[in-house]
């Protein structure tokens, strides 16, 4: 297909109908993924506690959100 054979009016119609939100499909974490995330946060908190840092200090250092 050459560039000259493209129907530009048809392309314009399709692009006007195209909704950007259709492409964004945020996937919600499954129950298993949530539990993995929770376990990671718990482990991170344990490591922070073992290191002797407070939660505020960890936040300042960017270790904790």
CSV table of C-alpha atoms in Angstrom, one decimal:
chain,number,residue,atom,x,y,z
A,1,UNK,CA,0.0,0.0,0.0
A,2,UNK,CA,1.4,3.3,-0.9
A,3,UNK,CA,1.0,6.5,1.0
A,4,UNK,CA,-1.0,7.9,-1.9
A,5,UNK,CA,-3.7,5.2,-1.6
A,6,UNK,CA,-4.7,6.2,2.0
A,7,UNK,CA,-8.0,7.8,2.3
A,8,UNK,CA,-7.3,10.8,4.5
A,9,UNK,CA,-10.9,11.6,5.1
A,10,UNK,CA,-11.5,8.1,6.4
A,11,UNK,CA,-8.5,8.4,8.7
A,12,UNK,CA,-9.7,11.7,10.0
A,13,UNK,CA,-13.1,10.2,10.8
A,14,UNK,CA,-11.6,7.3,12.7
A,15,UNK,CA,-9.3,9.6,14.6
A,16,UNK,CA,-12.2,11.8,15.7
A,17,UNK,CA,-14.1,8.8,17.0
A,18,UNK,CA,-11.0,7.5,18.8
A,19,UNK,CA,-11.3,8.1,22.6
A,20,UNK,CA,-8.0,8.3,24.4
A,21,UNK,CA,-9.6,6.6,27.5
A,22,UNK,CA,-10.3,3.5,25.4
A,23,UNK,CA,-6.6,2.8,25.3
A,24,UNK,CA,-6.1,3.3,29.0
A,25,UNK,CA,-7.2,0.1,30.7
A,26,UNK,CA,-6.1,0.3,34.3
A,27,UNK,CA,-5.9,-3.3,35.5
A,28,UNK,CA,-7.0,-3.7,39.1
A,29,UNK,CA,-4.7,-6.0,41.1
A,30,UNK,CA,-6.1,-9.4,41.8
A,31,UNK,CA,-6.5,-10.7,45.4
A,32,UNK,CA,-3.2,-12.6,45.0
A,33,UNK,CA,-1.4,-9.5,43.8
A,34,UNK,CA,-2.7,-7.4,46.6
A,35,UNK,CA,-1.5,-9.9,49.2
A,36,UNK,CA,2.0,-9.9,47.6
A,37,UNK,CA,2.0,-6.1,47.8
A,38,UNK,CA,1.0,-6.3,51.5
A,39,UNK,CA,3.7,-8.8,52.3
A,40,UNK,CA,6.3,-6.6,50.6
A,41,UNK,CA,5.2,-3.6,52.6
A,42,UNK,CA,5.3,-5.6,55.8
A,43,UNK,CA,8.8,-6.8,55.0
A,44,UNK,CA,9.9,-3.2,54.3
A,45,UNK,CA,8.5,-2.1,57.6
A,46,UNK,CA,10.3,-4.9,59.4
A,47,UNK,CA,13.6,-3.8,57.7
A,48,UNK,CA,13.0,-0.2,58.6
A,49,UNK,CA,12.4,-1.1,62.2
A,50,UNK,CA,15.4,-3.4,62.3
A,51,UNK,CA,17.6,-0.6,61.0
A,52,UNK,CA,16.6,1.6,63.8
A,53,UNK,CA,15.0,4.3,61.7
A,54,UNK,CA,11.7,5.8,62.5
A,55,UNK,CA,8.9,5.9,59.9
A,56,UNK,CA,9.4,9.6,59.6
A,57,UNK,CA,13.1,9.2,58.9
A,58,UNK,CA,12.4,6.5,56.4
A,59,UNK,CA,9.9,8.8,54.6
A,60,UNK,CA,12.5,11.6,54.5
A,61,UNK,CA,15.1,9.2,53.0
A,62,UNK,CA,12.6,8.0,50.4
A,63,UNK,CA,12.6,4.5,51.7
A,64,UNK,CA,8.9,4.6,52.7
A,65,UNK,CA,6.1,6.4,50.9
